[in-house]
PDB file of C-alpha atoms in Angstrom:
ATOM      1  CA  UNK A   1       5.640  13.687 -13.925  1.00  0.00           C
ATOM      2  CA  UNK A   2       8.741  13.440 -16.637  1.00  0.00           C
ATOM      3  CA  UNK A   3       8.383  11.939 -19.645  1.00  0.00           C
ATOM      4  CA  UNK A   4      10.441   8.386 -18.415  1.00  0.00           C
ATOM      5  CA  UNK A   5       8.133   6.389 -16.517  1.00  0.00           C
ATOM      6  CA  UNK A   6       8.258   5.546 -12.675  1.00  0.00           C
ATOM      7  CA  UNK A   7       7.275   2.275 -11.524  1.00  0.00           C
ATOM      8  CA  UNK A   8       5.397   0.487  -8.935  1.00  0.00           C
ATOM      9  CA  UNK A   9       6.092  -3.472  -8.344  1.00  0.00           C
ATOM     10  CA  UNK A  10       3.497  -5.788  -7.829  1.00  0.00           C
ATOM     11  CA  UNK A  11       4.009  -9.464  -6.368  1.00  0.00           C
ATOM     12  CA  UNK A  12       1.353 -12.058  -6.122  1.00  0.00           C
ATOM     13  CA  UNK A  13       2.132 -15.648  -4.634  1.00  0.00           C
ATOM     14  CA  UNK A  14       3.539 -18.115  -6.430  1.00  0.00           C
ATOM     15  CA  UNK A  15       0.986 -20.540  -5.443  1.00  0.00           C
ATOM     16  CA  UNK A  16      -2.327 -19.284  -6.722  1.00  0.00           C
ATOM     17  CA  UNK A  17      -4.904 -17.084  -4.907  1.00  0.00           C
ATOM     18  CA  UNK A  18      -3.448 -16.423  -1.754  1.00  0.00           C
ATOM     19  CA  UNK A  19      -4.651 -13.577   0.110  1.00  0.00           C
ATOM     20  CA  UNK A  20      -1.780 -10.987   1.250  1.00  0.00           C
ATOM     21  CA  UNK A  21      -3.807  -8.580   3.605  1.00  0.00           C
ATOM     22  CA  UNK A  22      -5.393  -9.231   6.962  1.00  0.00           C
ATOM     23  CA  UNK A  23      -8.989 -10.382   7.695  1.00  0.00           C
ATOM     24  CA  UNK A  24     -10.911  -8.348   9.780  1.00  0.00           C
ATOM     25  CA  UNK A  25     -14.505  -9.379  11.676  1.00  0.00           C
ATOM     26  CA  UNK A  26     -16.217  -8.048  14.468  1.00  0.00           C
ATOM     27  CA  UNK A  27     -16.896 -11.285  16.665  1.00  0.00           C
ATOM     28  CA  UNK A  28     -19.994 -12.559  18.863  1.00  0.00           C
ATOM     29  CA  UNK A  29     -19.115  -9.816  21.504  1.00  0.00           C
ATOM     30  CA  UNK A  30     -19.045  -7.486  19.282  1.00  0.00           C
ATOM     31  CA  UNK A  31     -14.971  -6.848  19.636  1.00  0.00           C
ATOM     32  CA  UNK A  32     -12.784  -6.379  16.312  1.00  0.00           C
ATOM     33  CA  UNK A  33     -10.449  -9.430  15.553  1.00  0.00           C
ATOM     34  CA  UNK A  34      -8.389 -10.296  13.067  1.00  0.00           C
ATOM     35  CA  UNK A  35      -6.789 -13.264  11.292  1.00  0.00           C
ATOM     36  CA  UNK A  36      -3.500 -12.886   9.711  1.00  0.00           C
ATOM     37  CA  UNK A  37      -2.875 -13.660   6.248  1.00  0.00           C
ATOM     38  CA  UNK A  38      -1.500 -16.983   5.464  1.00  0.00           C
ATOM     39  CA  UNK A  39       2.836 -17.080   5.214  1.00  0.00           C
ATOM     40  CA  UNK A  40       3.759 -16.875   1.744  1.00  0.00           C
ATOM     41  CA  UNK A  41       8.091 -17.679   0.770  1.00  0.00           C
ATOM     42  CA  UNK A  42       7.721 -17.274  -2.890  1.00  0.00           C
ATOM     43  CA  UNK A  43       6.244 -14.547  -5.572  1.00  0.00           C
ATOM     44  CA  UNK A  44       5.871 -13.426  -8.735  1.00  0.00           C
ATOM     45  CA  UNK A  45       6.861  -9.590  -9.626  1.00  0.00           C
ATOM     46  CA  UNK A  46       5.802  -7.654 -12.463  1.00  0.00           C
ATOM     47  CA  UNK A  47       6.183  -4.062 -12.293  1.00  0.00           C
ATOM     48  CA  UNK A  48       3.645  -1.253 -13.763  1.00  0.00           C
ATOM     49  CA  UNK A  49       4.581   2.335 -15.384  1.00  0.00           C
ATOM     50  CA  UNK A  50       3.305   4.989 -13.426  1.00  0.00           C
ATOM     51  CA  UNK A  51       2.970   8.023 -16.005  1.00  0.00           C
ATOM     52  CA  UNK A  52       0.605  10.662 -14.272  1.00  0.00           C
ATOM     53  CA  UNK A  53      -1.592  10.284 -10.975  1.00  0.00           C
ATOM     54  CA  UNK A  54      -4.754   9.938 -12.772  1.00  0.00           C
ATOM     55  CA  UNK A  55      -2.753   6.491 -14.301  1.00  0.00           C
ATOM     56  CA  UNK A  56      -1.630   5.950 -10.201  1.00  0.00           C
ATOM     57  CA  UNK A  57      -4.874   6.337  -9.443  1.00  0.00           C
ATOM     58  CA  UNK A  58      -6.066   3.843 -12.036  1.00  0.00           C
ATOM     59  CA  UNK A  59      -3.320   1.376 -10.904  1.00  0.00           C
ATOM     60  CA  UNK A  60      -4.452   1.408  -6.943  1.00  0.00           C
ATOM     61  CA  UNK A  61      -8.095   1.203  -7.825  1.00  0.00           C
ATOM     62  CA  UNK A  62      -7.466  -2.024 -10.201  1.00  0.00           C
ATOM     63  CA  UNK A  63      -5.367  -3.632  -7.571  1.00  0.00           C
ATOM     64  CA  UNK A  64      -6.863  -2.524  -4.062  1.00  0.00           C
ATOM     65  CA  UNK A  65      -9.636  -5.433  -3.871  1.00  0.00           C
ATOM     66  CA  UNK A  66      -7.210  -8.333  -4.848  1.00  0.00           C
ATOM     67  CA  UNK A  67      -6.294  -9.536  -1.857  1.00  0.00           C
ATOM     68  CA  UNK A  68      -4.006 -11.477  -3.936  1.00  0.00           C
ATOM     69  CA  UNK A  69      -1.533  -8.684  -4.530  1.00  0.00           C
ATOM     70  CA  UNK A  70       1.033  -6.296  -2.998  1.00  0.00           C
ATOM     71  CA  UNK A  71       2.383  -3.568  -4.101  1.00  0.00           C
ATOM     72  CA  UNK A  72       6.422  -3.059  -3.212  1.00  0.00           C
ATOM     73  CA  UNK A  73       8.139  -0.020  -2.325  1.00  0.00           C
ATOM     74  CA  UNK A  74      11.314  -1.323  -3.673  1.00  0.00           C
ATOM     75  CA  UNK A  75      12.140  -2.082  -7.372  1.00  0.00           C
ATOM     76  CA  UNK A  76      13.678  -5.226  -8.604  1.00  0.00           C
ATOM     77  CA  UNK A  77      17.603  -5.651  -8.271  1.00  0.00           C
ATOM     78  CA  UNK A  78      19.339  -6.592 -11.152  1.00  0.00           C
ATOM     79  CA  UNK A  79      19.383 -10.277 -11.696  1.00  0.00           C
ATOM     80  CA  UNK A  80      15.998 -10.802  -9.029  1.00  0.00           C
ATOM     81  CA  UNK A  81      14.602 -14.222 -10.221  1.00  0.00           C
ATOM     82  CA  UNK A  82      10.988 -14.295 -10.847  1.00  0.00           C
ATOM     83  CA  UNK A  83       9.320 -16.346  -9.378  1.00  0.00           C
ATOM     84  CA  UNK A  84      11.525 -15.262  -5.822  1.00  0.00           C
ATOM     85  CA  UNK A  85      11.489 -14.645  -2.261  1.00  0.00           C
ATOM     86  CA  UNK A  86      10.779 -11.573  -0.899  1.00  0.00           C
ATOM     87  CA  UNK A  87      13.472  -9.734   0.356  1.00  0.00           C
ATOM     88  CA  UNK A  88      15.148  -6.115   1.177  1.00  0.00           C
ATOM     89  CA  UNK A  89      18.186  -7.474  -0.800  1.00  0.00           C
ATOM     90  CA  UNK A  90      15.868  -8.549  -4.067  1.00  0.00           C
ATOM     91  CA  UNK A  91      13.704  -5.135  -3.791  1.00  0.00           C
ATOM     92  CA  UNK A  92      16.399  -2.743  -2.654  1.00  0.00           C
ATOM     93  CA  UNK A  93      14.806   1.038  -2.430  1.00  0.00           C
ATOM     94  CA  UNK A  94      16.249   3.198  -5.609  1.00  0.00           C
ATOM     95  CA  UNK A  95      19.515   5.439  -4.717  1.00  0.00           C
ATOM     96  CA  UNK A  96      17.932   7.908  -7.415  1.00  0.00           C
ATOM     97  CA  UNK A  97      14.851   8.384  -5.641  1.00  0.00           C
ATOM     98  CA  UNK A  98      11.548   7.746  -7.194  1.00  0.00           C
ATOM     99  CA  UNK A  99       8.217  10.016  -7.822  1.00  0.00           C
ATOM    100  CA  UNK A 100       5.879   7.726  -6.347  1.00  0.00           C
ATOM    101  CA  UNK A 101       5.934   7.710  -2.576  1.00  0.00           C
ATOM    102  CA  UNK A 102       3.601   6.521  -0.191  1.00  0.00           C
ATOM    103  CA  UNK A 103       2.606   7.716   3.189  1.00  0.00           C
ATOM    104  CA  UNK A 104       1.579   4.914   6.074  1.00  0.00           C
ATOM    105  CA  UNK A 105      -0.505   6.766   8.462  1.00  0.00           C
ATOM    106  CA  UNK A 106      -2.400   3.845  10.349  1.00  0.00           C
ATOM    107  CA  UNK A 107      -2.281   5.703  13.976  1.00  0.00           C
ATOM    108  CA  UNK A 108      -1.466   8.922  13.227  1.00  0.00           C
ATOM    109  CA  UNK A 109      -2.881  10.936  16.375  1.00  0.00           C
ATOM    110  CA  UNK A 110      -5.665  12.588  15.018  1.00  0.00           C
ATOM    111  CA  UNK A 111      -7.253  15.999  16.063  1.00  0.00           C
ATOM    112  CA  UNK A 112     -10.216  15.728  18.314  1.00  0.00           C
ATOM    113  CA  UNK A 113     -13.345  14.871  16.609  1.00  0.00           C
ATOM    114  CA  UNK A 114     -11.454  13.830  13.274  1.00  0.00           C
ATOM    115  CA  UNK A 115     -12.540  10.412  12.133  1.00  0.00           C
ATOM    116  CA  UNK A 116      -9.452   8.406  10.715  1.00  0.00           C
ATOM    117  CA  UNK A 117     -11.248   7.584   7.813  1.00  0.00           C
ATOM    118  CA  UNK A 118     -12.355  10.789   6.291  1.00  0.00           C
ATOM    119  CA  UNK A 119     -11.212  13.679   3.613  1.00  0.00           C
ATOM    120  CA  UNK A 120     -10.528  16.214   7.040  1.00  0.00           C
ATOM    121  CA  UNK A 121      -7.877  13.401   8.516  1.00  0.00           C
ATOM    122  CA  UNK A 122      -5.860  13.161   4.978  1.00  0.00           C
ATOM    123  CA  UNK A 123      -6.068  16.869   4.937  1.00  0.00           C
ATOM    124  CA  UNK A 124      -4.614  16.844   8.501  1.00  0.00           C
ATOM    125  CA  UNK A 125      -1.794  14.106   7.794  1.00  0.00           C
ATOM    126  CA  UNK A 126      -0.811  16.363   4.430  1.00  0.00           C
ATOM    127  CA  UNK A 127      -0.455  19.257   6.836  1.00  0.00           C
ATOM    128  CA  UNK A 128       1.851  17.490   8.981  1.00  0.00           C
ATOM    129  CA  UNK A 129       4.361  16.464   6.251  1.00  0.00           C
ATOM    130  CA  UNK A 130       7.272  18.597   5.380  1.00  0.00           C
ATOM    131  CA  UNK A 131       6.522  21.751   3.254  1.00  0.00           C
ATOM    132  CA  UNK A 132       7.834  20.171  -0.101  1.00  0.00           C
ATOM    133  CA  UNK A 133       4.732  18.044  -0.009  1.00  0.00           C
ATOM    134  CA  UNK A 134       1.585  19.712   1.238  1.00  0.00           C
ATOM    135  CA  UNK A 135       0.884  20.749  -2.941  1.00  0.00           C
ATOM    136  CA  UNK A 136       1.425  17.664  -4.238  1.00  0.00           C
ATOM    137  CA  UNK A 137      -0.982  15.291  -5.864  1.00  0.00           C
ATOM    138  CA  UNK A 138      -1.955  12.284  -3.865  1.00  0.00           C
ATOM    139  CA  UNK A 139      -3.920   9.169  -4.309  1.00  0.00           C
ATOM    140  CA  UNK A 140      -5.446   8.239  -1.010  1.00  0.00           C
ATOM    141  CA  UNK A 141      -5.700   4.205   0.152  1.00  0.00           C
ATOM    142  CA  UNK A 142      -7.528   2.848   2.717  1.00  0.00           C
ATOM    143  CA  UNK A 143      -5.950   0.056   4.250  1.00  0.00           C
ATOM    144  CA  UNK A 144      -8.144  -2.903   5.096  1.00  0.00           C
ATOM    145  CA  UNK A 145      -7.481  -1.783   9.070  1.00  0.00           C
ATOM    146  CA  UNK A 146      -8.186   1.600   8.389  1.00  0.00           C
ATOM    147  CA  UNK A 147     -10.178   2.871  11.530  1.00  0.00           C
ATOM    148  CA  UNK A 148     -10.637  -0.933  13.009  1.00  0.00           C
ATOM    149  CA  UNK A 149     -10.456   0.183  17.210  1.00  0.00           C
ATOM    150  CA  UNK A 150      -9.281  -2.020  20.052  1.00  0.00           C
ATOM    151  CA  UNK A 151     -12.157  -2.507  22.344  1.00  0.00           C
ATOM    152  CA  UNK A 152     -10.293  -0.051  24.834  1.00  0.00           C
ATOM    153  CA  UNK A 153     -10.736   2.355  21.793  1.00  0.00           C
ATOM    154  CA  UNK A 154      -7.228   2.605  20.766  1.00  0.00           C
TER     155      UNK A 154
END
């Protein structure tokens, strides 16, 4: 990575510990359910350098089990209050481009036999990206649905 920075933004709510992810459960039958995470209108931003992908790594693995915080993929506009809403207009993507990307590949068809939540399906969702990108670095995330099945398996 350059010697300037990227940076990820972070929001947590406004009004205290309020998770931002999905719960999930299996219930009495034995079927996965969910509850949906309460609806937040206001947040606070901060935003974290991102300096090599050991430091990315460090920054998803402090974050990942505080439910309490998001991580943005846009960056703050110019004059975005803090505490504020969240909105395209107040976290607008960056017309330069950035060096931290990430990859949502919740349903990706899988090859038979791959589980979704193993090294072999990353491998395969790498392969499947355009050729600028199957060398690069990458930190890998879970998301807290990760592998969760319909009971008709889907």
């Amino acid at each position: 990575m350059p010697e300037n920075p990227s940076f990820i933004t972070l929001v947590r709510p406004e009004n205290g510990d309020i998770p931002l992810s999905k719960y999930f459960y299996t219930d009495e039958n034995g079927c996965p359910k969910s509850e949906p995470y309460p609806l937040v209108k206001t947040f606070r931003w901060w935003r974290e350098p991102v300096t090599s992908i050991h430091n990315l790594h460090e920054l998803v693995r402090r974050y990942y089990q505080d439910r309490g915080v998001a991580m943005l993929f846009g960056v703050p506009a110019e004059g975005t209050p803090n505490p504020t809403t969240r909105q395209k207009a107040h976290f607008p993507e960056p017309t330069q481009g950035r060096q931290v990307i990430a990859f949502d590949i919740d349903g990706m068809p899988l090859p038979e036999g791959v589980r979704p939540c193993s090294l072999e399906a990353l491998e395969y969702a790498r392969s499947q990206l355009p050729v600028a990108f199957r060398r690069a670095s990458f930190v890998a995330q879970w998301s807290n649905s990760a592998g969760v099945h319909k009971p008709d398996g889907t």
